[in-house]
mmCIF file of C-alpha atoms and ligand atoms in Angstrom:
data_model
loop_
_atom_site.group_PDB
_atom_site.id
_atom_site.type_symbol
_atom_site.label_atom_id
_atom_site.label_comp_id
_atom_site.label_asym_id
_atom_site.label_seq_id
_atom_site.Cartn_x
_atom_site.Cartn_y
_atom_site.Cartn_z
ATOM 1 C CA MET I 387 -11.433 5.724 18.477
ATOM 2 C CA GLU I 388 -14.939 6.701 17.496
ATOM 3 C CA LYS I 389 -14.130 10.361 17.418
ATOM 4 C CA ASN I 390 -11.142 9.658 15.219
ATOM 5 C CA GLU I 391 -13.095 7.510 12.865
ATOM 6 C CA LYS I 392 -15.670 10.212 12.518
ATOM 7 C CA LYS I 393 -13.039 12.790 11.781
ATOM 8 C CA LEU I 394 -11.347 10.588 9.233
ATOM 9 C CA LYS I 395 -14.674 9.856 7.615
ATOM 10 C CA GLU I 396 -15.292 13.550 7.290
ATOM 11 C CA ASP I 397 -11.870 13.871 5.686
ATOM 12 C CA GLU I 398 -12.767 11.119 3.306
ATOM 13 C CA THR I 399 -15.993 12.819 2.275
ATOM 14 C CA GLU I 400 -14.098 16.014 1.633
ATOM 15 C CA LYS I 401 -11.619 14.103 -0.444
ATOM 16 C CA LYS I 402 -14.398 12.707 -2.617
ATOM 17 C CA GLU I 403 -15.241 16.146 -3.887
ATOM 18 C CA GLU I 404 -11.682 16.462 -5.114
ATOM 19 C CA ILE I 405 -10.802 19.896 -6.354
ATOM 20 C CA GLY I 406 -9.195 20.374 -9.733
ATOM 21 C CA ILE I 407 -6.793 23.069 -10.807
ATOM 22 C CA GLU I 408 -9.594 24.946 -12.582
ATOM 23 C CA ASP I 409 -11.102 25.487 -9.133
ATOM 24 C CA ILE I 410 -8.216 27.759 -8.202
ATOM 25 C CA PRO I 411 -9.500 31.336 -8.415
ATOM 26 C CA GLY I 412 -7.803 33.056 -11.356
ATOM 27 C CA VAL I 413 -7.086 29.856 -13.269
ATOM 28 C CA GLY I 414 -9.051 29.709 -16.501
ATOM 29 C CA GLU I 415 -8.956 27.032 -19.156
ATOM 30 C CA ALA I 416 -5.937 28.423 -21.002
ATOM 31 C CA THR I 417 -3.888 28.825 -17.826
ATOM 32 C CA ALA I 418 -4.916 25.370 -16.646
ATOM 33 C CA GLU I 419 -3.671 23.970 -19.927
ATOM 34 C CA LYS I 420 -0.283 25.675 -19.551
ATOM 35 C CA LEU I 421 0.001 24.415 -15.986
ATOM 36 C CA ARG I 422 -0.822 20.858 -16.971
ATOM 37 C CA GLU I 423 1.668 20.891 -19.796
ATOM 38 C CA SER I 424 4.359 21.702 -17.253
ATOM 39 C CA ASN I 425 3.203 18.900 -14.951
ATOM 40 C CA TYR I 426 1.329 21.050 -12.446
ATOM 41 C CA THR I 427 -1.531 18.594 -12.529
ATOM 42 C CA ASP I 428 -3.093 19.047 -9.117
ATOM 43 C CA VAL I 429 -3.770 21.756 -6.576
ATOM 44 C CA MET I 430 -1.195 20.400 -4.145
ATOM 45 C CA ALA I 431 1.593 20.530 -6.734
ATOM 46 C CA ILE I 432 0.741 24.168 -7.410
ATOM 47 C CA ALA I 433 0.434 25.067 -3.741
ATOM 48 C CA VAL I 434 4.012 23.983 -3.083
ATOM 49 C CA ALA I 435 5.518 25.425 -6.277
ATOM 50 C CA SER I 436 7.809 28.442 -6.373
ATOM 51 C CA PRO I 437 6.661 31.443 -8.445
ATOM 52 C CA SER I 438 9.917 31.689 -10.388
ATOM 53 C CA ASP I 439 9.939 27.975 -11.290
ATOM 54 C CA MET I 440 6.341 28.173 -12.390
ATOM 55 C CA ALA I 441 7.002 31.294 -14.450
ATOM 56 C CA ASN I 442 9.998 29.669 -16.143
ATOM 57 C CA LEU I 443 8.225 26.433 -16.911
ATOM 58 C CA THR I 444 4.861 27.738 -18.035
ATOM 59 C CA GLY I 445 5.559 31.189 -19.431
ATOM 60 C CA ILE I 446 3.006 32.679 -17.015
ATOM 61 C CA GLY I 447 4.342 35.933 -15.528
ATOM 62 C CA GLU I 448 5.966 35.627 -12.107
ATOM 63 C CA GLY I 449 3.466 37.956 -10.443
ATOM 64 C CA ALA I 450 0.533 35.980 -11.825
ATOM 65 C CA ALA I 451 2.228 32.725 -10.800
ATOM 66 C CA ALA I 452 2.588 33.998 -7.224
ATOM 67 C CA LYS I 453 -1.136 34.801 -7.145
ATOM 68 C CA ILE I 454 -2.070 31.359 -8.464
ATOM 69 C CA ILE I 455 0.154 29.691 -5.858
ATOM 70 C CA ALA I 456 -1.331 31.783 -3.044
ATOM 71 C CA ALA I 457 -4.862 30.912 -4.206
ATOM 72 C CA ALA I 458 -3.959 27.218 -4.454
ATOM 73 C CA ARG I 459 -2.643 27.239 -0.882
ATOM 74 C CA LYS I 460 -5.981 28.512 0.349
ATOM 75 C CA ILE I 461 -7.982 25.709 -1.227
ATOM 76 C CA ALA I 462 -5.495 22.805 -0.993
ATOM 77 C CA ASP I 463 -6.650 19.920 1.188
ATOM 78 C CA VAL I 464 -3.726 19.908 3.559
ATOM 79 C CA GLY I 465 -5.429 17.699 6.141
ATOM 80 C CA ASN I 466 -5.827 18.201 9.854
ATOM 81 C CA PHE I 467 -3.573 18.311 12.848
ATOM 82 C CA GLU I 468 -4.414 15.730 15.461
ATOM 83 C CA THR I 469 -3.633 16.057 19.132
ATOM 84 C CA GLY I 470 -1.282 13.554 20.739
ATOM 85 C CA ASP I 471 -4.088 11.953 22.707
ATOM 86 C CA GLU I 472 -6.161 11.478 19.563
ATOM 87 C CA ILE I 473 -3.249 9.703 17.921
ATOM 88 C CA TYR I 474 -2.678 7.685 21.084
ATOM 89 C CA GLN I 475 -6.321 6.602 21.122
ATOM 90 C CA ARG I 476 -6.071 5.490 17.544
ATOM 91 C CA ARG I 477 -2.772 3.694 18.098
ATOM 92 C CA LYS I 478 -4.337 1.765 20.986
ATOM 93 C CA GLY I 479 -6.645 0.179 18.434
ATOM 94 C CA VAL I 480 -3.703 -1.355 16.519
ATOM 95 C CA GLN I 481 -4.061 -5.116 16.066
ATOM 96 C CA LYS I 482 -1.758 -7.789 14.677
ATOM 97 C CA LEU I 483 -2.539 -10.333 12.028
ATOM 98 C CA THR I 484 -0.736 -13.659 11.884
ATOM 99 C CA SER I 485 1.235 -14.461 8.744
ATOM 100 C CA GLY I 486 0.946 -18.191 9.282
ATOM 101 C CA SER I 487 4.588 -18.311 10.376
ATOM 102 C CA HIS I 488 5.277 -17.809 14.050
ATOM 103 C CA ASN I 489 8.864 -16.860 13.199
ATOM 104 C CA LEU I 490 7.746 -14.101 10.859
ATOM 105 C CA ASP I 491 5.139 -12.876 13.341
ATOM 106 C CA THR I 492 7.809 -12.629 16.022
ATOM 107 C CA LEU I 493 10.128 -10.737 13.680
ATOM 108 C CA LEU I 494 7.268 -8.267 13.147
ATOM 109 C CA GLY I 495 6.587 -7.888 16.851
ATOM 110 C CA GLY I 496 3.583 -10.233 16.923
ATOM 111 C CA GLY I 497 2.203 -10.097 13.381
ATOM 112 C CA LEU I 498 1.355 -7.579 10.686
ATOM 113 C CA GLU I 499 0.144 -4.337 12.208
ATOM 114 C CA THR I 500 -3.054 -2.545 11.294
ATOM 115 C CA GLN I 501 -2.910 1.137 10.325
ATOM 116 C CA ALA I 502 0.399 0.533 8.590
ATOM 117 C CA ILE I 503 1.753 -0.631 5.251
ATOM 118 C CA SER I 504 3.817 -3.803 5.277
ATOM 119 C CA GLU I 505 5.892 -4.193 2.149
ATOM 120 C CA PHE I 506 7.294 -7.570 1.123
ATOM 121 C CA PHE I 507 10.005 -7.280 -1.457
ATOM 122 C CA GLY I 508 12.272 -9.752 -3.145
ATOM 123 C CA GLU I 509 13.152 -11.504 -6.362
ATOM 124 C CA PHE I 510 10.697 -13.501 -8.460
ATOM 125 C CA GLY I 511 9.763 -16.714 -6.738
ATOM 126 C CA SER I 512 10.816 -15.425 -3.322
ATOM 127 C CA GLY I 513 7.315 -16.092 -1.996
ATOM 128 C CA LYS I 514 5.648 -12.676 -1.985
ATOM 129 C CA THR I 515 2.469 -13.819 -3.706
ATOM 130 C CA GLN I 516 2.335 -16.948 -1.564
ATOM 131 C CA ILE I 517 2.473 -14.835 1.579
ATOM 132 C CA MET I 518 -0.326 -12.597 0.242
ATOM 133 C CA HIS I 519 -2.517 -15.657 -0.348
ATOM 134 C CA GLN I 520 -1.734 -16.890 3.144
ATOM 135 C CA LEU I 521 -2.615 -13.540 4.709
ATOM 136 C CA ALA I 522 -5.937 -13.534 2.851
ATOM 137 C CA VAL I 523 -6.696 -16.874 4.488
ATOM 138 C CA THR I 524 -5.482 -16.071 8.007
ATOM 139 C CA ALA I 525 -7.396 -12.766 8.000
ATOM 140 C CA THR I 526 -10.654 -14.717 7.793
ATOM 141 C CA MET I 527 -9.750 -16.827 10.833
ATOM 142 C CA PRO I 528 -11.149 -16.008 14.263
ATOM 143 C CA ILE I 529 -9.303 -13.590 16.553
ATOM 144 C CA GLU I 530 -8.281 -16.443 18.889
ATOM 145 C CA ARG I 531 -6.310 -17.956 16.043
ATOM 146 C CA GLY I 532 -4.521 -14.759 15.163
ATOM 147 C CA GLY I 533 -6.996 -13.727 12.455
ATOM 148 C CA PHE I 534 -9.382 -10.783 12.185
ATOM 149 C CA ASN I 535 -12.527 -12.696 11.198
ATOM 150 C CA THR I 536 -12.781 -10.244 8.342
ATOM 151 C CA ASP I 537 -13.337 -9.903 4.618
ATOM 152 C CA VAL I 538 -10.345 -9.208 2.411
ATOM 153 C CA ILE I 539 -9.733 -6.983 -0.610
ATOM 154 C CA ILE I 540 -7.021 -7.837 -3.123
ATOM 155 C CA ILE I 541 -5.787 -5.654 -5.955
ATOM 156 C CA ASP I 542 -4.089 -8.067 -8.318
ATOM 157 C CA THR I 543 -1.858 -6.391 -10.882
ATOM 158 C CA GLU I 544 -0.078 -9.439 -12.280
ATOM 159 C CA ASN I 545 -2.987 -11.845 -12.541
ATOM 160 C CA THR I 546 -1.420 -14.174 -10.003
ATOM 161 C CA PHE I 547 -4.378 -14.637 -7.649
ATOM 162 C CA ARG I 548 -5.224 -18.352 -7.573
ATOM 163 C CA PRO I 549 -8.388 -19.505 -5.792
ATOM 164 C CA GLU I 550 -6.985 -23.038 -5.902
ATOM 165 C CA ARG I 551 -4.154 -21.920 -3.627
ATOM 166 C CA ILE I 552 -6.636 -20.324 -1.237
ATOM 167 C CA ILE I 553 -8.555 -23.604 -1.095
ATOM 168 C CA GLN I 554 -5.385 -25.563 -0.293
ATOM 169 C CA MET I 555 -4.332 -23.118 2.387
ATOM 170 C CA ALA I 556 -7.821 -22.890 3.895
ATOM 171 C CA LYS I 557 -8.077 -26.670 4.133
ATOM 172 C CA ALA I 558 -4.679 -26.848 5.801
ATOM 173 C CA LYS I 559 -6.115 -24.570 8.510
ATOM 174 C CA ASP I 560 -9.334 -26.632 8.783
ATOM 175 C CA LEU I 561 -11.395 -23.770 7.413
ATOM 176 C CA ASP I 562 -14.375 -24.031 5.105
ATOM 177 C CA SER I 563 -12.690 -23.101 1.830
ATOM 178 C CA ASP I 564 -15.931 -21.928 0.183
ATOM 179 C CA GLU I 565 -16.530 -19.544 3.045
ATOM 180 C CA VAL I 566 -12.999 -18.236 2.841
ATOM 181 C CA LEU I 567 -13.234 -17.686 -0.920
ATOM 182 C CA ALA I 568 -16.528 -15.855 -0.502
ATOM 183 C CA ARG I 569 -14.869 -13.371 1.829
ATOM 184 C CA ILE I 570 -12.087 -12.423 -0.588
ATOM 185 C CA ARG I 571 -12.800 -9.746 -3.206
ATOM 186 C CA VAL I 572 -10.261 -9.543 -5.989
ATOM 187 C CA ALA I 573 -9.948 -6.845 -8.629
ATOM 188 C CA ARG I 574 -7.519 -7.071 -11.484
ATOM 189 C CA ALA I 575 -5.701 -3.794 -12.186
ATOM 190 C CA TYR I 576 -4.865 -3.326 -15.846
ATOM 191 C CA ASN I 577 -2.519 -0.375 -15.522
ATOM 192 C CA SER I 578 -1.218 2.012 -12.899
ATOM 193 C CA HIS I 579 -4.100 4.473 -13.249
ATOM 194 C CA HIS I 580 -6.599 1.667 -12.912
ATOM 195 C CA GLN I 581 -4.696 0.486 -9.856
ATOM 196 C CA ILE I 582 -4.940 3.930 -8.260
ATOM 197 C CA LEU I 583 -8.681 4.046 -8.926
ATOM 198 C CA LEU I 584 -9.136 0.594 -7.434
ATOM 199 C CA GLY I 585 -7.233 1.722 -4.346
ATOM 200 C CA ASP I 586 -9.760 4.491 -4.055
ATOM 201 C CA ARG I 587 -12.691 2.160 -4.745
ATOM 202 C CA ALA I 588 -11.582 -0.172 -1.964
ATOM 203 C CA GLY I 589 -12.881 2.397 0.498
ATOM 204 C CA GLU I 590 -16.353 2.211 -1.056
ATOM 205 C CA ILE I 591 -16.405 -1.589 -1.024
ATOM 206 C CA ALA I 592 -15.339 -1.641 2.603
ATOM 207 C CA LYS I 593 -18.376 0.435 3.537
ATOM 208 C CA GLU I 594 -20.602 -2.454 2.497
ATOM 209 C CA HIS I 595 -18.254 -5.302 3.286
ATOM 210 C CA PRO I 596 -15.912 -4.204 6.048
ATOM 211 C CA ALA I 597 -12.455 -5.463 5.145
ATOM 212 C CA ARG I 598 -9.529 -5.242 7.487
ATOM 213 C CA LEU I 599 -6.934 -6.577 5.096
ATOM 214 C CA LEU I 600 -6.086 -4.826 1.841
ATOM 215 C CA ILE I 601 -3.515 -6.460 -0.414
ATOM 216 C CA VAL I 602 -1.811 -4.955 -3.450
ATOM 217 C CA ASP I 603 0.211 -7.552 -5.362
ATOM 218 C CA SER I 604 2.262 -6.043 -6.917
ATOM 219 C CA LEU I 605 2.421 -2.435 -5.797
ATOM 220 C CA THR I 606 5.025 -1.378 -8.323
ATOM 221 C CA SER I 607 4.945 -3.585 -11.432
ATOM 222 C CA HIS I 608 2.684 -1.344 -13.526
ATOM 223 C CA PHE I 609 4.468 1.793 -12.441
ATOM 224 C CA ARG I 610 7.785 0.250 -13.279
ATOM 225 C CA SER I 611 6.806 -0.855 -16.777
ATOM 226 C CA GLU I 612 4.844 2.262 -17.703
ATOM 227 C CA TYR I 613 7.276 4.866 -16.496
ATOM 228 C CA MET I 614 10.608 3.997 -17.949
ATOM 229 C CA GLY I 615 13.529 6.338 -18.117
ATOM 230 C CA ARG I 616 14.633 9.314 -16.093
ATOM 231 C CA GLY I 617 12.239 11.817 -17.641
ATOM 232 C CA SER I 618 9.131 10.151 -16.296
ATOM 233 C CA LEU I 619 10.542 9.272 -12.899
ATOM 234 C CA SER I 620 9.126 12.225 -11.014
ATOM 235 C CA GLU I 621 5.640 11.634 -12.390
ATOM 236 C CA ARG I 622 5.876 7.974 -11.443
ATOM 237 C CA GLN I 623 6.991 8.814 -7.926
ATOM 238 C CA GLN I 624 4.214 11.366 -7.555
ATOM 239 C CA LEU I 625 1.533 8.851 -8.559
ATOM 240 C CA LEU I 626 3.009 6.100 -6.437
ATOM 241 C CA ASN I 627 3.139 8.458 -3.505
ATOM 242 C CA ARG I 628 -0.511 9.343 -3.906
ATOM 243 C CA HIS I 629 -1.481 5.699 -4.256
ATOM 244 C CA MET I 630 0.408 4.713 -1.117
ATOM 245 C CA HIS I 631 -1.199 7.493 0.859
ATOM 246 C CA ASP I 632 -4.624 6.314 -0.296
ATOM 247 C CA LEU I 633 -3.719 2.856 0.972
ATOM 248 C CA LEU I 634 -2.480 4.169 4.280
ATOM 249 C CA ARG I 635 -5.653 6.160 4.666
ATOM 250 C CA PHE I 636 -7.654 2.979 4.158
ATOM 251 C CA GLY I 637 -5.535 1.316 6.840
ATOM 252 C CA THR I 638 -6.167 4.078 9.343
ATOM 253 C CA LEU I 639 -9.839 4.461 8.593
ATOM 254 C CA HIS I 640 -10.668 0.756 8.752
ATOM 255 C CA ASN I 641 -8.003 -0.269 11.245
ATOM 256 C CA ALA I 642 -6.772 -2.566 8.498
ATOM 257 C CA VAL I 643 -3.536 -4.281 7.572
ATOM 258 C CA ILE I 644 -2.157 -3.082 4.243
ATOM 259 C CA ALA I 645 0.126 -5.678 2.667
ATOM 260 C CA VAL I 646 1.922 -4.917 -0.580
ATOM 261 C CA THR I 647 4.580 -6.602 -2.667
ATOM 262 C CA ASN I 648 7.465 -5.096 -4.531
ATOM 263 C CA GLN I 649 10.089 -6.454 -6.846
ATOM 264 C CA VAL I 650 13.759 -5.741 -6.721
ATOM 265 C CA SER I 651 15.730 -4.235 -9.535
ATOM 266 C CA ALA I 652 19.363 -4.917 -10.191
ATOM 267 C CA ARG I 653 21.487 -2.110 -8.859
ATOM 268 C CA PRO I 654 25.163 -1.617 -9.473
ATOM 269 C CA ASP I 655 25.920 -1.019 -5.823
ATOM 270 C CA VAL I 656 25.469 -3.698 -3.243
ATOM 271 C CA PHE I 657 22.303 -3.832 -1.167
ATOM 272 C CA PHE I 658 22.427 -5.902 1.996
ATOM 273 C CA GLY I 659 24.763 -8.322 0.322
ATOM 274 C CA ASP I 660 22.529 -8.685 -2.720
ATOM 275 C CA PRO I 661 22.967 -6.541 -5.789
ATOM 276 C CA MET I 662 19.261 -5.770 -5.678
ATOM 277 C CA ALA I 663 17.114 -2.874 -4.523
ATOM 278 C CA PRO I 664 13.371 -2.494 -4.081
ATOM 279 C CA VAL I 665 11.543 -0.637 -6.841
ATOM 280 C CA GLY I 666 10.013 2.731 -6.081
ATOM 281 C CA GLY I 667 12.975 4.072 -4.166
ATOM 282 C CA ASN I 668 12.425 6.546 -1.376
ATOM 283 C CA ILE I 669 8.717 7.047 -1.891
ATOM 284 C CA VAL I 670 7.871 3.434 -1.201
ATOM 285 C CA GLY I 671 10.537 3.164 1.482
ATOM 286 C CA HIS I 672 9.307 6.138 3.437
ATOM 287 C CA THR I 673 5.627 5.334 3.252
ATOM 288 C CA ALA I 674 5.855 1.628 4.069
ATOM 289 C CA THR I 675 6.068 1.179 7.829
ATOM 290 C CA PHE I 676 7.472 -2.326 7.694
ATOM 291 C CA ARG I 677 9.731 -3.542 4.916
ATOM 292 C CA ILE I 678 10.447 -7.229 4.726
ATOM 293 C CA TYR I 679 13.097 -8.495 2.365
ATOM 294 C CA LEU I 680 12.540 -12.082 1.218
ATOM 295 C CA ARG I 681 15.019 -14.405 -0.336
ATOM 296 C CA LYS I 682 15.085 -18.067 -1.189
ATOM 297 C CA GLY I 683 16.786 -20.567 1.065
ATOM 298 C CA LYS I 684 17.127 -24.299 0.680
ATOM 299 C CA ALA I 685 14.233 -26.763 0.302
ATOM 300 C CA GLY I 686 11.300 -24.373 0.150
ATOM 301 C CA LYS I 687 12.693 -22.234 2.986
ATOM 302 C CA ARG I 688 12.565 -18.472 2.761
ATOM 303 C CA ILE I 689 14.618 -15.982 4.686
ATOM 304 C CA ALA I 690 12.770 -12.866 5.777
ATOM 305 C CA ARG I 691 14.644 -9.810 6.906
ATOM 306 C CA LEU I 692 13.072 -6.810 8.593
ATOM 307 C CA ILE I 693 14.457 -3.504 7.402
ATOM 308 C CA ASP I 694 13.930 0.066 8.572
ATOM 309 C CA SER I 695 11.282 -0.531 11.195
ATOM 310 C CA PRO I 696 10.277 2.460 13.326
ATOM 311 C CA TYR I 697 10.644 0.617 16.617
ATOM 312 C CA LEU I 698 11.559 -3.027 16.066
ATOM 313 C CA PRO I 699 15.124 -4.295 15.845
ATOM 314 C CA GLU I 700 16.375 -5.404 12.456
ATOM 315 C CA GLY I 701 16.590 -9.138 12.209
ATOM 316 C CA GLU I 702 16.219 -12.236 10.109
ATOM 317 C CA THR I 703 14.147 -15.329 10.376
ATOM 318 C CA VAL I 704 13.290 -18.452 8.408
ATOM 319 C CA LEU I 705 9.910 -19.522 7.119
ATOM 320 C CA GLN I 706 8.643 -22.126 4.728
ATOM 321 C CA VAL I 707 6.372 -22.090 1.709
ATOM 322 C CA SER I 708 4.783 -25.456 1.053
ATOM 323 C CA GLU I 709 1.609 -27.028 -0.289
ATOM 324 C CA ASP I 710 -0.123 -26.080 2.982
ATOM 325 C CA GLY I 711 0.961 -22.483 2.748
ATOM 326 C CA VAL I 712 3.273 -20.382 4.878
ATOM 327 C CA SER I 713 4.613 -21.801 8.137
ATOM 328 C CA ASP I 714 7.794 -22.071 10.185
ATOM 329 C CA GLY I 715 8.402 -25.389 8.508
ATOM 330 C CA THR I 716 9.689 -27.102 11.630
HETATM 331 P P1 GTP E 1445 7.107 -12.683 -8.499
HETATM 332 O O1 GTP E 1445 5.697 -12.253 -8.342
HETATM 333 O O2 GTP E 1445 7.351 -13.393 -9.774
HETATM 334 O O3 GTP E 1445 8.090 -11.580 -8.266
HETATM 335 O O4 GTP E 1445 7.418 -13.793 -7.382
HETATM 336 P P2 GTP E 1445 6.787 -14.027 -5.940
HETATM 337 O O5 GTP E 1445 7.762 -13.566 -4.917
HETATM 338 O O6 GTP E 1445 5.417 -13.508 -5.856
HETATM 339 O O7 GTP E 1445 6.788 -15.582 -5.868
HETATM 340 P P3 GTP E 1445 5.610 -16.556 -5.446
HETATM 341 O O8 GTP E 1445 5.043 -16.153 -4.150
HETATM 342 O O9 GTP E 1445 4.684 -16.722 -6.583
HETATM 343 O O10 GTP E 1445 6.438 -17.870 -5.188
HETATM 344 C C1 GTP E 1445 6.460 -18.932 -6.074
HETATM 345 C C2 GTP E 1445 7.157 -20.063 -5.360
HETATM 346 O O11 GTP E 1445 6.355 -20.487 -4.258
HETATM 347 C C3 GTP E 1445 7.316 -21.275 -6.236
HETATM 348 O O12 GTP E 1445 8.526 -21.201 -6.937
HETATM 349 C C4 GTP E 1445 7.323 -22.383 -5.210
HETATM 350 O O13 GTP E 1445 8.620 -22.518 -4.675
HETATM 351 C C5 GTP E 1445 6.422 -21.864 -4.127
HETATM 352 N N1 GTP E 1445 5.078 -22.437 -4.273
HETATM 353 C C6 GTP E 1445 4.023 -21.895 -4.884
HETATM 354 N N2 GTP E 1445 2.956 -22.703 -4.837
HETATM 355 C C7 GTP E 1445 3.358 -23.804 -4.179
HETATM 356 C C8 GTP E 1445 2.724 -25.020 -3.807
HETATM 357 O O14 GTP E 1445 1.564 -25.258 -4.085
HETATM 358 N N3 GTP E 1445 3.473 -25.902 -3.141
HETATM 359 C C9 GTP E 1445 4.769 -25.678 -2.832
HETATM 360 N N4 GTP E 1445 5.458 -26.585 -2.166
HETATM 361 N N5 GTP E 1445 5.400 -24.545 -3.156
HETATM 362 C C10 GTP E 1445 4.703 -23.622 -3.824
HETATM 363 MG MG1 MG E 1446 4.136 -12.586 -7.224
#
């Protein structure tokens, strides 16, 4: 564990001195400009490009493009290989956080896992934000009660964080609500770029105030509204991908739960019986380890369905959102 943490911390330090495309030997200002105009905005994108594509898009000669790509490959931060036993050591540190609902915990194999992204998606009012509030409260609870006794970081993109709800939920768990509130740090993200920066900043905050729960509510709303139309889709997916990998990195480094929410968008084809699909498509789907689809049931009940888990069976369960927060409701 310690060795891994150290290694990851080294990675993180390297990442801080992020290299720009001007750092690629042979790329001057004019070339950098041409590259940017054709959406080659970072070293990684250039490292994986093909010389002929780059030549066609930018007007740089194919030979020169090949040289730029080769140089980019040398300096790109590709990351490290880890041995199986290193990964095993790290995986042994995985812990599970209670959601407040025993049913939901069971569906997730005992709670929300650290070192992974859990994505809750569903229609408006399906309870995503309520569950995020509940997680922020349970995370502060002692280990014996299924919590992590930890501070919490929330990136709030829709201005839906409500301290009043935290107070209600904390009281329902016999916790000191002032103490709980003092352990939750909330930042409002004004647009997708701001959100990405805050994701990055979370790592800094956690150095001073170790936080083992990071919430992003909502992961996709800014991206969805800012990048409309087919033309901007690849840029949106690229940024979302980077953001999610930053989050996952936080999860691994701090052995933290990463909980995010996602809306659904109407889709002409049928998705699990509902004509809805999560926003963000494959990028979000492939990076999130656990995807939980929420829908409304009767009388405050919610139905949660686990989708695409790496090792848990798919299944459904029922939970309840009430004044006291999230529970089984029985
Ligand atoms: P969007 O962010 O709009 O996509 O929705 P969401 O999935 O985040 O929905 P959210 O978690 O905000 O759920 C709102 C619903 O939770 C309300 O319609 C209520 O049914 C329920 N709810 C919220 N607060 C309370 C409360 O204090 N008491 C009770 N009983 N229910 C509540
Ligand atoms: Mg919400």
